[in-house]
């Protein structure tokens, strides 16, 4: 029984270590604010709102349509954001670098935006980015991230872009 309890505690500690951590908040006094920018280390999400007692993520509008390009995948991250809006929060100064994983690449029928790539960050945040055809270089692609997603670490952004393009080229060969 003691080994079972130890194994469960070890699993819970591993899950907590992989949790997306809030590294900074703008405005610093987020308690009671209508919206804020939350930094998670190498990237930030702008325009996260607090409306009617709920956390509301930003949406992208294009040609009269709304797209939810950034979604929460875990109750844990929702709870951390909610706590910040309700009680204020103290960001983690030594936030662990998050891990990005390509969950899916979905082809589109557009000649410019050829696919949507779903990127999971630490299993808590899902970002939908566009795989775009380059007008400058034949056969090349680039990645269009939602406007609310701001990268503060160029190396992290480059790694995510490379993973998305590699996933798209693998999918195109199948």
Short mmCIF file of N, CA and C in Angstrom, two decimals:
data_model
loop_
_atom_site.label_atom_id
_atom_site.label_comp_id
_atom_site.label_asym_id
_atom_site.label_seq_id
_atom_site.Cartn_x
_atom_site.Cartn_y
_atom_site.Cartn_z
N UNK A 1 0.83 -1.19 0.00
CA UNK A 1 0.00 0.00 0.00
C UNK A 1 0.87 1.26 0.00
N UNK A 2 1.95 1.22 0.76
CA UNK A 2 2.84 2.37 0.86
C UNK A 2 3.46 2.67 -0.50
N UNK A 3 3.83 1.62 -1.26
CA UNK A 3 4.41 1.81 -2.60
C UNK A 3 3.39 2.43 -3.54
N UNK A 4 2.14 2.02 -3.43
CA UNK A 4 1.08 2.56 -4.27
C UNK A 4 0.90 4.06 -4.01
N UNK A 5 0.87 4.45 -2.75
CA UNK A 5 0.74 5.86 -2.38
C UNK A 5 1.94 6.65 -2.90
N UNK A 6 3.13 6.10 -2.77
CA UNK A 6 4.33 6.77 -3.27
C UNK A 6 4.27 6.96 -4.78
N UNK A 7 3.80 5.95 -5.49
CA UNK A 7 3.69 6.04 -6.95
C UNK A 7 2.69 7.10 -7.36
N UNK A 8 1.56 7.17 -6.66
CA UNK A 8 0.54 8.18 -6.97
C UNK A 8 1.08 9.58 -6.71
N UNK A 9 1.76 9.77 -5.59
CA UNK A 9 2.34 11.08 -5.28
C UNK A 9 3.40 11.48 -6.30
N UNK A 10 4.19 10.52 -6.76
CA UNK A 10 5.20 10.81 -7.77
C UNK A 10 4.55 11.24 -9.08
N UNK A 11 3.46 10.57 -9.47
CA UNK A 11 2.74 10.94 -10.69
C UNK A 11 2.14 12.34 -10.58
N UNK A 12 1.57 12.66 -9.41
CA UNK A 12 1.00 13.99 -9.21
C UNK A 12 2.08 15.06 -9.24
N UNK A 13 3.23 14.78 -8.67
CA UNK A 13 4.34 15.74 -8.70
C UNK A 13 4.83 15.95 -10.13
N UNK A 14 4.88 14.90 -10.92
CA UNK A 14 5.31 15.01 -12.31
C UNK A 14 4.31 15.83 -13.11
N UNK A 15 3.00 15.66 -12.84
CA UNK A 15 2.00 16.45 -13.54
C UNK A 15 2.12 17.92 -13.17
N UNK A 16 2.32 18.22 -11.91
CA UNK A 16 2.44 19.60 -11.47
C UNK A 16 3.66 20.26 -12.06
N UNK A 17 4.76 19.50 -12.21
CA UNK A 17 5.98 20.07 -12.77
C UNK A 17 5.79 20.43 -14.23
N UNK A 18 4.93 19.73 -14.96
CA UNK A 18 4.70 20.00 -16.36
C UNK A 18 3.61 21.04 -16.58
N UNK A 19 3.07 21.59 -15.52
CA UNK A 19 1.99 22.56 -15.64
C UNK A 19 2.52 23.89 -16.17
N UNK A 20 1.72 24.51 -17.01
CA UNK A 20 2.06 25.81 -17.57
C UNK A 20 2.02 26.84 -16.45
N UNK A 21 3.12 27.56 -16.28
CA UNK A 21 3.23 28.49 -15.16
C UNK A 21 3.14 29.93 -15.63
N UNK A 22 2.46 30.75 -14.86
CA UNK A 22 2.32 32.17 -15.18
C UNK A 22 3.59 32.87 -14.73
N UNK A 23 4.34 33.43 -15.69
CA UNK A 23 5.62 34.07 -15.39
C UNK A 23 5.47 35.57 -15.15
N UNK A 24 4.45 36.20 -15.74
CA UNK A 24 4.23 37.63 -15.56
C UNK A 24 2.79 37.96 -15.95
N UNK A 25 2.30 39.08 -15.40
CA UNK A 25 0.96 39.54 -15.71
C UNK A 25 1.02 41.04 -15.98
N UNK A 26 0.28 41.49 -16.98
CA UNK A 26 0.21 42.91 -17.28
C UNK A 26 -1.25 43.29 -17.44
N UNK A 27 -1.86 44.09 -16.63
CA UNK A 27 -1.27 44.90 -15.57
C UNK A 27 -0.92 44.06 -14.35
N UNK A 28 0.08 44.50 -13.58
CA UNK A 28 0.52 43.72 -12.42
C UNK A 28 -0.61 43.51 -11.39
N UNK A 29 -1.48 44.49 -11.25
CA UNK A 29 -2.61 44.36 -10.33
C UNK A 29 -3.81 43.85 -11.13
N UNK A 30 -3.79 42.58 -11.49
CA UNK A 30 -4.82 42.00 -12.35
C UNK A 30 -6.13 41.78 -11.61
N UNK A 31 -6.10 41.78 -10.28
CA UNK A 31 -7.31 41.56 -9.49
C UNK A 31 -8.37 42.60 -9.86
N UNK A 32 -9.50 42.13 -10.34
CA UNK A 32 -10.60 43.02 -10.70
C UNK A 32 -10.49 43.63 -12.09
N UNK A 33 -9.43 43.36 -12.82
CA UNK A 33 -9.27 43.92 -14.17
C UNK A 33 -10.22 43.22 -15.14
N UNK A 34 -10.58 43.91 -16.21
CA UNK A 34 -11.47 43.34 -17.23
C UNK A 34 -10.70 42.42 -18.18
N UNK A 35 -9.41 42.71 -18.39
CA UNK A 35 -8.58 41.90 -19.29
C UNK A 35 -7.12 42.07 -18.90
N UNK A 36 -6.32 41.10 -19.29
CA UNK A 36 -4.90 41.16 -18.96
C UNK A 36 -4.09 40.35 -19.97
N UNK A 37 -2.79 40.60 -19.95
CA UNK A 37 -1.85 39.81 -20.74
C UNK A 37 -1.11 38.90 -19.77
N UNK A 38 -1.12 37.61 -20.06
CA UNK A 38 -0.44 36.64 -19.21
C UNK A 38 0.76 36.09 -19.96
N UNK A 39 1.92 36.18 -19.33
CA UNK A 39 3.15 35.64 -19.90
C UNK A 39 3.40 34.26 -19.29
N UNK A 40 3.78 33.32 -20.14
CA UNK A 40 4.08 31.96 -19.71
C UNK A 40 5.54 31.62 -20.00
N UNK A 41 6.41 32.60 -19.84
CA UNK A 41 7.83 32.40 -20.12
C UNK A 41 8.17 32.84 -21.53
N UNK A 42 8.34 31.89 -22.47
CA UNK A 42 8.77 32.26 -23.81
C UNK A 42 7.64 32.82 -24.70
N UNK A 43 6.42 32.87 -24.18
CA UNK A 43 5.31 33.46 -24.95
C UNK A 43 4.30 34.06 -24.00
N UNK A 44 3.44 34.90 -24.55
CA UNK A 44 2.38 35.53 -23.77
C UNK A 44 1.08 35.47 -24.57
N UNK A 45 -0.03 35.51 -23.86
CA UNK A 45 -1.34 35.59 -24.49
C UNK A 45 -1.97 36.91 -24.04
N UNK A 46 -2.28 37.76 -25.02
CA UNK A 46 -2.87 39.06 -24.72
C UNK A 46 -4.39 38.96 -24.79
N UNK A 47 -5.05 39.86 -24.10
CA UNK A 47 -6.50 39.98 -24.21
C UNK A 47 -7.30 38.89 -23.52
N UNK A 48 -6.72 38.22 -22.53
CA UNK A 48 -7.51 37.26 -21.75
C UNK A 48 -8.43 38.08 -20.85
N UNK A 49 -9.72 37.83 -20.98
CA UNK A 49 -10.69 38.65 -20.27
C UNK A 49 -11.33 37.97 -19.09
N UNK A 50 -11.99 38.80 -18.29
CA UNK A 50 -12.76 38.35 -17.14
C UNK A 50 -14.14 38.96 -17.28
N UNK A 51 -15.11 38.14 -17.71
CA UNK A 51 -16.46 38.64 -17.96
C UNK A 51 -17.48 37.76 -17.26
N UNK A 52 -18.33 38.38 -16.47
CA UNK A 52 -19.41 37.65 -15.79
C UNK A 52 -18.91 36.54 -14.90
N UNK A 53 -17.74 36.70 -14.29
CA UNK A 53 -17.21 35.68 -13.39
C UNK A 53 -16.57 34.51 -14.10
N UNK A 54 -16.17 34.69 -15.37
CA UNK A 54 -15.55 33.60 -16.12
C UNK A 54 -14.35 34.13 -16.91
N UNK A 55 -13.38 33.25 -17.11
CA UNK A 55 -12.21 33.57 -17.92
C UNK A 55 -12.61 33.42 -19.39
N UNK A 56 -12.32 34.44 -20.19
CA UNK A 56 -12.65 34.42 -21.61
C UNK A 56 -11.38 34.64 -22.41
N UNK A 57 -11.09 33.68 -23.28
CA UNK A 57 -9.89 33.78 -24.11
C UNK A 57 -10.18 34.61 -25.35
N UNK A 58 -9.15 35.26 -25.90
CA UNK A 58 -9.37 36.11 -27.08
C UNK A 58 -9.74 35.29 -28.31
N UNK A 59 -10.50 35.92 -29.20
CA UNK A 59 -10.89 35.30 -30.46
C UNK A 59 -10.38 36.18 -31.60
N UNK A 60 -10.11 35.55 -32.73
CA UNK A 60 -9.65 36.26 -33.91
C UNK A 60 -10.84 36.47 -34.84
N UNK A 61 -11.01 37.70 -35.34
CA UNK A 61 -12.08 37.98 -36.29
C UNK A 61 -11.49 38.18 -37.66
N UNK A 62 -12.14 37.56 -38.67
CA UNK A 62 -11.70 37.71 -40.05
C UNK A 62 -12.92 37.63 -40.95
N UNK A 63 -13.15 38.67 -41.71
CA UNK A 63 -14.27 38.74 -42.66
C UNK A 63 -15.61 38.42 -42.00
N UNK A 64 -15.82 39.01 -40.83
CA UNK A 64 -17.09 38.85 -40.14
C UNK A 64 -17.27 37.56 -39.36
N UNK A 65 -16.25 36.69 -39.35
CA UNK A 65 -16.35 35.43 -38.61
C UNK A 65 -15.39 35.46 -37.43
N UNK A 66 -15.78 34.79 -36.35
CA UNK A 66 -14.94 34.69 -35.16
C UNK A 66 -14.32 33.30 -35.08
N UNK A 67 -13.02 33.27 -34.76
CA UNK A 67 -12.30 32.00 -34.63
C UNK A 67 -11.66 31.94 -33.25
N UNK A 68 -11.86 30.84 -32.55
CA UNK A 68 -11.21 30.65 -31.26
C UNK A 68 -9.91 29.89 -31.51
N UNK A 69 -8.85 30.65 -31.69
CA UNK A 69 -7.54 30.09 -32.02
C UNK A 69 -6.75 29.65 -30.79
N UNK A 70 -7.17 30.09 -29.62
CA UNK A 70 -6.48 29.73 -28.38
C UNK A 70 -7.52 29.18 -27.42
N UNK A 71 -7.29 27.95 -26.95
CA UNK A 71 -8.26 27.29 -26.08
C UNK A 71 -7.55 26.71 -24.86
N UNK A 72 -8.28 26.66 -23.77
CA UNK A 72 -7.78 26.01 -22.56
C UNK A 72 -8.09 24.52 -22.64
N UNK A 73 -7.12 23.70 -22.25
CA UNK A 73 -7.31 22.25 -22.25
C UNK A 73 -7.44 21.68 -20.84
N UNK A 74 -7.10 22.48 -19.84
CA UNK A 74 -7.11 21.93 -18.48
C UNK A 74 -7.84 22.85 -17.51
N UNK A 75 -8.45 22.22 -16.54
CA UNK A 75 -9.11 22.96 -15.47
C UNK A 75 -8.07 23.65 -14.59
N UNK A 76 -6.87 23.05 -14.52
CA UNK A 76 -5.81 23.62 -13.70
C UNK A 76 -5.40 25.00 -14.16
N UNK A 77 -5.18 25.17 -15.47
CA UNK A 77 -4.80 26.48 -16.00
C UNK A 77 -5.96 27.46 -15.86
N UNK A 78 -7.17 27.00 -16.13
CA UNK A 78 -8.35 27.85 -15.94
C UNK A 78 -8.39 28.35 -14.50
N UNK A 79 -8.17 27.45 -13.55
CA UNK A 79 -8.19 27.82 -12.14
C UNK A 79 -7.12 28.84 -11.78
N UNK A 80 -5.92 28.68 -12.35
CA UNK A 80 -4.85 29.64 -12.08
C UNK A 80 -5.19 31.02 -12.64
N UNK A 81 -5.76 31.06 -13.85
CA UNK A 81 -6.16 32.35 -14.44
C UNK A 81 -7.30 32.97 -13.64
N UNK A 82 -8.28 32.17 -13.25
CA UNK A 82 -9.41 32.65 -12.46
C UNK A 82 -8.93 33.22 -11.12
N UNK A 83 -8.01 32.52 -10.48
CA UNK A 83 -7.47 32.99 -9.21
C UNK A 83 -6.80 34.34 -9.37
N UNK A 84 -6.07 34.52 -10.46
CA UNK A 84 -5.42 35.82 -10.71
C UNK A 84 -6.44 36.93 -10.83
N UNK A 85 -7.53 36.69 -11.57
CA UNK A 85 -8.55 37.73 -11.73
C UNK A 85 -9.32 37.98 -10.44
N UNK A 86 -9.56 36.94 -9.65
CA UNK A 86 -10.34 37.10 -8.42
C UNK A 86 -9.50 37.66 -7.27
N UNK A 87 -8.30 37.11 -7.07
CA UNK A 87 -7.52 37.43 -5.87
C UNK A 87 -6.18 38.08 -6.16
N UNK A 88 -5.82 38.20 -7.42
CA UNK A 88 -4.48 38.64 -7.76
C UNK A 88 -3.56 37.42 -7.74
N UNK A 89 -2.39 37.56 -8.31
CA UNK A 89 -1.48 36.42 -8.32
C UNK A 89 -0.04 36.88 -8.28
N UNK A 90 0.80 35.99 -7.83
CA UNK A 90 2.23 36.27 -7.82
C UNK A 90 2.88 35.35 -8.86
N UNK A 91 3.36 35.93 -9.95
CA UNK A 91 3.96 35.13 -11.01
C UNK A 91 5.18 34.35 -10.53
N UNK A 92 5.46 33.25 -11.21
CA UNK A 92 6.60 32.40 -10.91
C UNK A 92 7.80 32.96 -11.67
N UNK A 93 8.80 33.41 -10.96
CA UNK A 93 9.97 34.03 -11.61
C UNK A 93 10.83 33.02 -12.37
N UNK A 94 10.88 31.80 -11.88
CA UNK A 94 11.69 30.77 -12.54
C UNK A 94 10.78 29.75 -13.21
N UNK A 95 9.98 30.24 -14.13
CA UNK A 95 9.04 29.36 -14.82
C UNK A 95 9.80 28.35 -15.68
N UNK A 96 9.31 27.12 -15.68
CA UNK A 96 9.90 26.06 -16.48
C UNK A 96 9.51 26.29 -17.94
N UNK A 97 10.46 26.08 -18.85
CA UNK A 97 10.18 26.26 -20.27
C UNK A 97 9.12 25.24 -20.71
N UNK A 98 8.02 25.71 -21.29
CA UNK A 98 6.96 24.79 -21.70
C UNK A 98 7.35 23.93 -22.90
N UNK A 99 6.63 22.84 -23.08
CA UNK A 99 6.86 21.95 -24.20
C UNK A 99 5.69 22.07 -25.17
N UNK A 100 6.02 22.27 -26.44
CA UNK A 100 5.00 22.36 -27.48
C UNK A 100 4.95 21.05 -28.25
N UNK A 101 3.75 20.61 -28.57
CA UNK A 101 3.56 19.37 -29.30
C UNK A 101 2.51 19.59 -30.39
N UNK A 102 2.79 19.12 -31.59
CA UNK A 102 1.83 19.25 -32.68
C UNK A 102 0.81 18.12 -32.53
N UNK A 103 -0.43 18.48 -32.28
CA UNK A 103 -1.50 17.50 -32.06
C UNK A 103 -2.12 17.05 -33.38
N UNK A 104 -2.32 17.99 -34.29
CA UNK A 104 -2.98 17.66 -35.56
C UNK A 104 -2.63 18.71 -36.60
N UNK A 105 -2.62 18.28 -37.85
CA UNK A 105 -2.48 19.19 -38.99
C UNK A 105 -3.65 18.88 -39.91
N UNK A 106 -4.51 19.88 -40.11
CA UNK A 106 -5.73 19.68 -40.88
C UNK A 106 -5.66 20.49 -42.18
N UNK A 107 -5.62 19.80 -43.32
CA UNK A 107 -5.56 20.50 -44.61
C UNK A 107 -6.82 21.34 -44.85
N UNK A 108 -6.62 22.46 -45.55
CA UNK A 108 -7.72 23.35 -45.92
C UNK A 108 -7.80 23.44 -47.44
N UNK A 109 -8.86 24.01 -47.94
CA UNK A 109 -9.03 24.13 -49.39
C UNK A 109 -8.61 25.51 -49.90
N UNK A 110 -7.88 26.24 -49.14
CA UNK A 110 -7.43 27.57 -49.52
C UNK A 110 -6.07 27.48 -50.22
N UNK A 111 -5.85 28.30 -51.26
CA UNK A 111 -4.55 28.28 -51.92
C UNK A 111 -3.46 29.00 -51.10
N UNK A 112 -3.85 29.79 -50.11
CA UNK A 112 -2.88 30.54 -49.31
C UNK A 112 -2.65 29.89 -47.95
N UNK A 113 -3.71 29.70 -47.19
CA UNK A 113 -3.62 29.00 -45.89
C UNK A 113 -3.97 27.55 -46.17
N UNK A 114 -2.94 26.73 -46.31
CA UNK A 114 -3.14 25.36 -46.77
C UNK A 114 -3.52 24.39 -45.65
N UNK A 115 -3.28 24.79 -44.39
CA UNK A 115 -3.62 23.89 -43.28
C UNK A 115 -3.70 24.66 -41.98
N UNK A 116 -4.39 24.05 -41.03
CA UNK A 116 -4.39 24.52 -39.65
C UNK A 116 -3.61 23.50 -38.83
N UNK A 117 -2.72 23.99 -38.00
CA UNK A 117 -1.95 23.12 -37.11
C UNK A 117 -2.39 23.40 -35.68
N UNK A 118 -2.73 22.34 -34.96
CA UNK A 118 -3.11 22.46 -33.56
C UNK A 118 -1.90 22.14 -32.70
N UNK A 119 -1.48 23.12 -31.90
CA UNK A 119 -0.28 23.01 -31.09
C UNK A 119 -0.69 22.99 -29.62
N UNK A 120 -0.34 21.92 -28.93
CA UNK A 120 -0.62 21.80 -27.50
C UNK A 120 0.62 22.26 -26.74
N UNK A 121 0.43 23.15 -25.79
CA UNK A 121 1.55 23.63 -24.97
C UNK A 121 1.36 23.11 -23.56
N UNK A 122 2.24 22.22 -23.17
CA UNK A 122 2.21 21.54 -21.87
C UNK A 122 0.88 20.84 -21.61
N UNK A 123 0.14 20.53 -22.66
CA UNK A 123 -1.13 19.84 -22.50
C UNK A 123 -2.21 20.69 -21.84
N UNK A 124 -1.96 21.99 -21.71
CA UNK A 124 -2.91 22.86 -21.03
C UNK A 124 -3.49 23.96 -21.92
N UNK A 125 -2.81 24.28 -23.00
CA UNK A 125 -3.24 25.34 -23.89
C UNK A 125 -3.15 24.83 -25.32
N UNK A 126 -4.19 25.06 -26.11
CA UNK A 126 -4.20 24.62 -27.50
C UNK A 126 -4.24 25.86 -28.39
N UNK A 127 -3.26 25.96 -29.28
CA UNK A 127 -3.16 27.09 -30.20
C UNK A 127 -3.33 26.56 -31.61
N UNK A 128 -4.21 27.21 -32.38
CA UNK A 128 -4.39 26.85 -33.78
C UNK A 128 -3.65 27.88 -34.62
N UNK A 129 -2.65 27.40 -35.37
CA UNK A 129 -1.85 28.27 -36.23
C UNK A 129 -2.08 27.87 -37.68
N UNK A 130 -1.86 28.81 -38.58
CA UNK A 130 -2.05 28.53 -39.99
C UNK A 130 -0.75 28.20 -40.68
N UNK A 131 -0.77 27.21 -41.57
CA UNK A 131 0.38 26.90 -42.41
C UNK A 131 0.12 27.64 -43.72
N UNK A 132 0.98 28.59 -44.02
CA UNK A 132 0.79 29.49 -45.16
C UNK A 132 1.81 29.20 -46.26
N UNK A 133 1.37 29.35 -47.51
CA UNK A 133 2.26 29.20 -48.66
C UNK A 133 3.04 30.50 -48.83
N UNK A 134 4.34 30.39 -49.00
CA UNK A 134 5.18 31.57 -49.18
C UNK A 134 5.02 32.13 -50.59
N UNK A 135 4.84 33.44 -50.69
CA UNK A 135 4.77 34.09 -51.99
C UNK A 135 6.18 34.42 -52.51
N UNK A 136 7.15 34.45 -51.60
CA UNK A 136 8.51 34.82 -51.97
C UNK A 136 9.33 33.64 -52.48
N UNK A 137 9.09 32.48 -51.91
CA UNK A 137 9.92 31.31 -52.22
C UNK A 137 9.03 30.13 -52.61
N UNK A 138 9.22 29.62 -53.81
CA UNK A 138 8.43 28.51 -54.32
C UNK A 138 8.61 27.26 -53.45
N UNK A 139 7.50 26.64 -53.06
CA UNK A 139 7.54 25.41 -52.28
C UNK A 139 7.85 25.59 -50.81
N UNK A 140 7.92 26.83 -50.34
CA UNK A 140 8.22 27.10 -48.93
C UNK A 140 6.93 27.46 -48.19
N UNK A 141 6.96 27.27 -46.89
CA UNK A 141 5.81 27.56 -46.04
C UNK A 141 6.26 28.41 -44.86
N UNK A 142 5.32 29.11 -44.27
CA UNK A 142 5.56 29.84 -43.03
C UNK A 142 4.33 29.65 -42.14
N UNK A 143 4.46 30.00 -40.87
CA UNK A 143 3.40 29.75 -39.90
C UNK A 143 2.82 31.08 -39.42
N UNK A 144 1.49 31.18 -39.49
CA UNK A 144 0.77 32.36 -39.01
C UNK A 144 0.14 32.02 -37.66
N UNK A 145 0.63 32.68 -36.63
CA UNK A 145 0.10 32.47 -35.28
C UNK A 145 -1.04 33.45 -35.02
N UNK A 146 -1.94 33.14 -34.10
CA UNK A 146 -3.01 34.09 -33.76
C UNK A 146 -2.41 35.40 -33.25
N UNK A 147 -3.06 36.53 -33.54
CA UNK A 147 -2.52 37.82 -33.09
C UNK A 147 -2.39 37.94 -31.58
N UNK A 148 -3.19 37.21 -30.81
CA UNK A 148 -3.14 37.29 -29.35
C UNK A 148 -1.97 36.52 -28.76
N UNK A 149 -1.27 35.74 -29.58
CA UNK A 149 -0.11 34.97 -29.11
C UNK A 149 1.15 35.74 -29.47
N UNK A 150 1.90 36.14 -28.45
CA UNK A 150 3.11 36.94 -28.65
C UNK A 150 4.30 36.15 -28.12
N UNK A 151 5.29 35.93 -28.98
CA UNK A 151 6.48 35.21 -28.56
C UNK A 151 7.52 36.19 -28.05
N UNK A 152 8.07 35.91 -26.87
CA UNK A 152 9.14 36.73 -26.29
C UNK A 152 10.49 36.04 -26.41
N UNK A 153 10.47 34.77 -26.80
CA UNK A 153 11.70 33.99 -26.98
C UNK A 153 11.74 33.51 -28.44
N UNK A 154 12.65 34.09 -29.22
CA UNK A 154 12.77 33.76 -30.63
C UNK A 154 13.11 32.30 -30.87
N UNK A 155 13.91 31.70 -30.01
CA UNK A 155 14.30 30.30 -30.18
C UNK A 155 13.09 29.38 -29.99
N UNK A 156 12.24 29.69 -29.02
CA UNK A 156 11.03 28.89 -28.80
C UNK A 156 10.10 29.01 -30.00
N UNK A 157 9.91 30.23 -30.50
CA UNK A 157 9.06 30.44 -31.67
C UNK A 157 9.60 29.68 -32.88
N UNK A 158 10.89 29.75 -33.09
CA UNK A 158 11.52 29.06 -34.22
C UNK A 158 11.34 27.55 -34.11
N UNK A 159 11.48 27.02 -32.91
CA UNK A 159 11.31 25.57 -32.70
C UNK A 159 9.87 25.14 -33.00
N UNK A 160 8.90 25.94 -32.57
CA UNK A 160 7.49 25.63 -32.82
C UNK A 160 7.20 25.72 -34.32
N UNK A 161 7.70 26.77 -34.97
CA UNK A 161 7.50 26.92 -36.42
C UNK A 161 8.10 25.74 -37.19
N UNK A 162 9.30 25.35 -36.82
CA UNK A 162 9.95 24.21 -37.48
C UNK A 162 9.16 22.93 -37.30
N UNK A 163 8.64 22.71 -36.10
CA UNK A 163 7.84 21.50 -35.83
C UNK A 163 6.55 21.50 -36.65
N UNK A 164 5.91 22.66 -36.77
CA UNK A 164 4.67 22.76 -37.54
C UNK A 164 4.94 22.49 -39.02
N UNK A 165 5.97 23.11 -39.57
CA UNK A 165 6.29 22.93 -40.99
C UNK A 165 6.71 21.48 -41.26
N UNK A 166 7.47 20.89 -40.35
CA UNK A 166 7.87 19.49 -40.52
C UNK A 166 6.64 18.57 -40.48
N UNK A 167 5.70 18.84 -39.58
CA UNK A 167 4.49 18.03 -39.50
C UNK A 167 3.66 18.19 -40.77
N UNK A 168 3.62 19.38 -41.33
CA UNK A 168 2.85 19.62 -42.55
C UNK A 168 3.50 18.91 -43.74
N UNK A 169 4.81 18.99 -43.85
CA UNK A 169 5.47 18.34 -45.00
C UNK A 169 5.36 16.82 -44.90
N UNK A 170 5.42 16.26 -43.68
CA UNK A 170 5.20 14.82 -43.51
C UNK A 170 3.78 14.44 -43.92
N UNK A 171 2.82 15.26 -43.53
CA UNK A 171 1.42 14.98 -43.85
C UNK A 171 1.20 15.07 -45.36
N UNK A 172 1.86 16.02 -46.02
CA UNK A 172 1.73 16.17 -47.46
C UNK A 172 2.30 15.01 -48.25
N UNK A 173 3.29 14.32 -47.68
CA UNK A 173 3.90 13.18 -48.37
C UNK A 173 3.07 11.92 -48.23
N UNK A 174 2.21 11.87 -47.22
CA UNK A 174 1.36 10.66 -47.00
C UNK A 174 0.15 10.67 -47.89
#
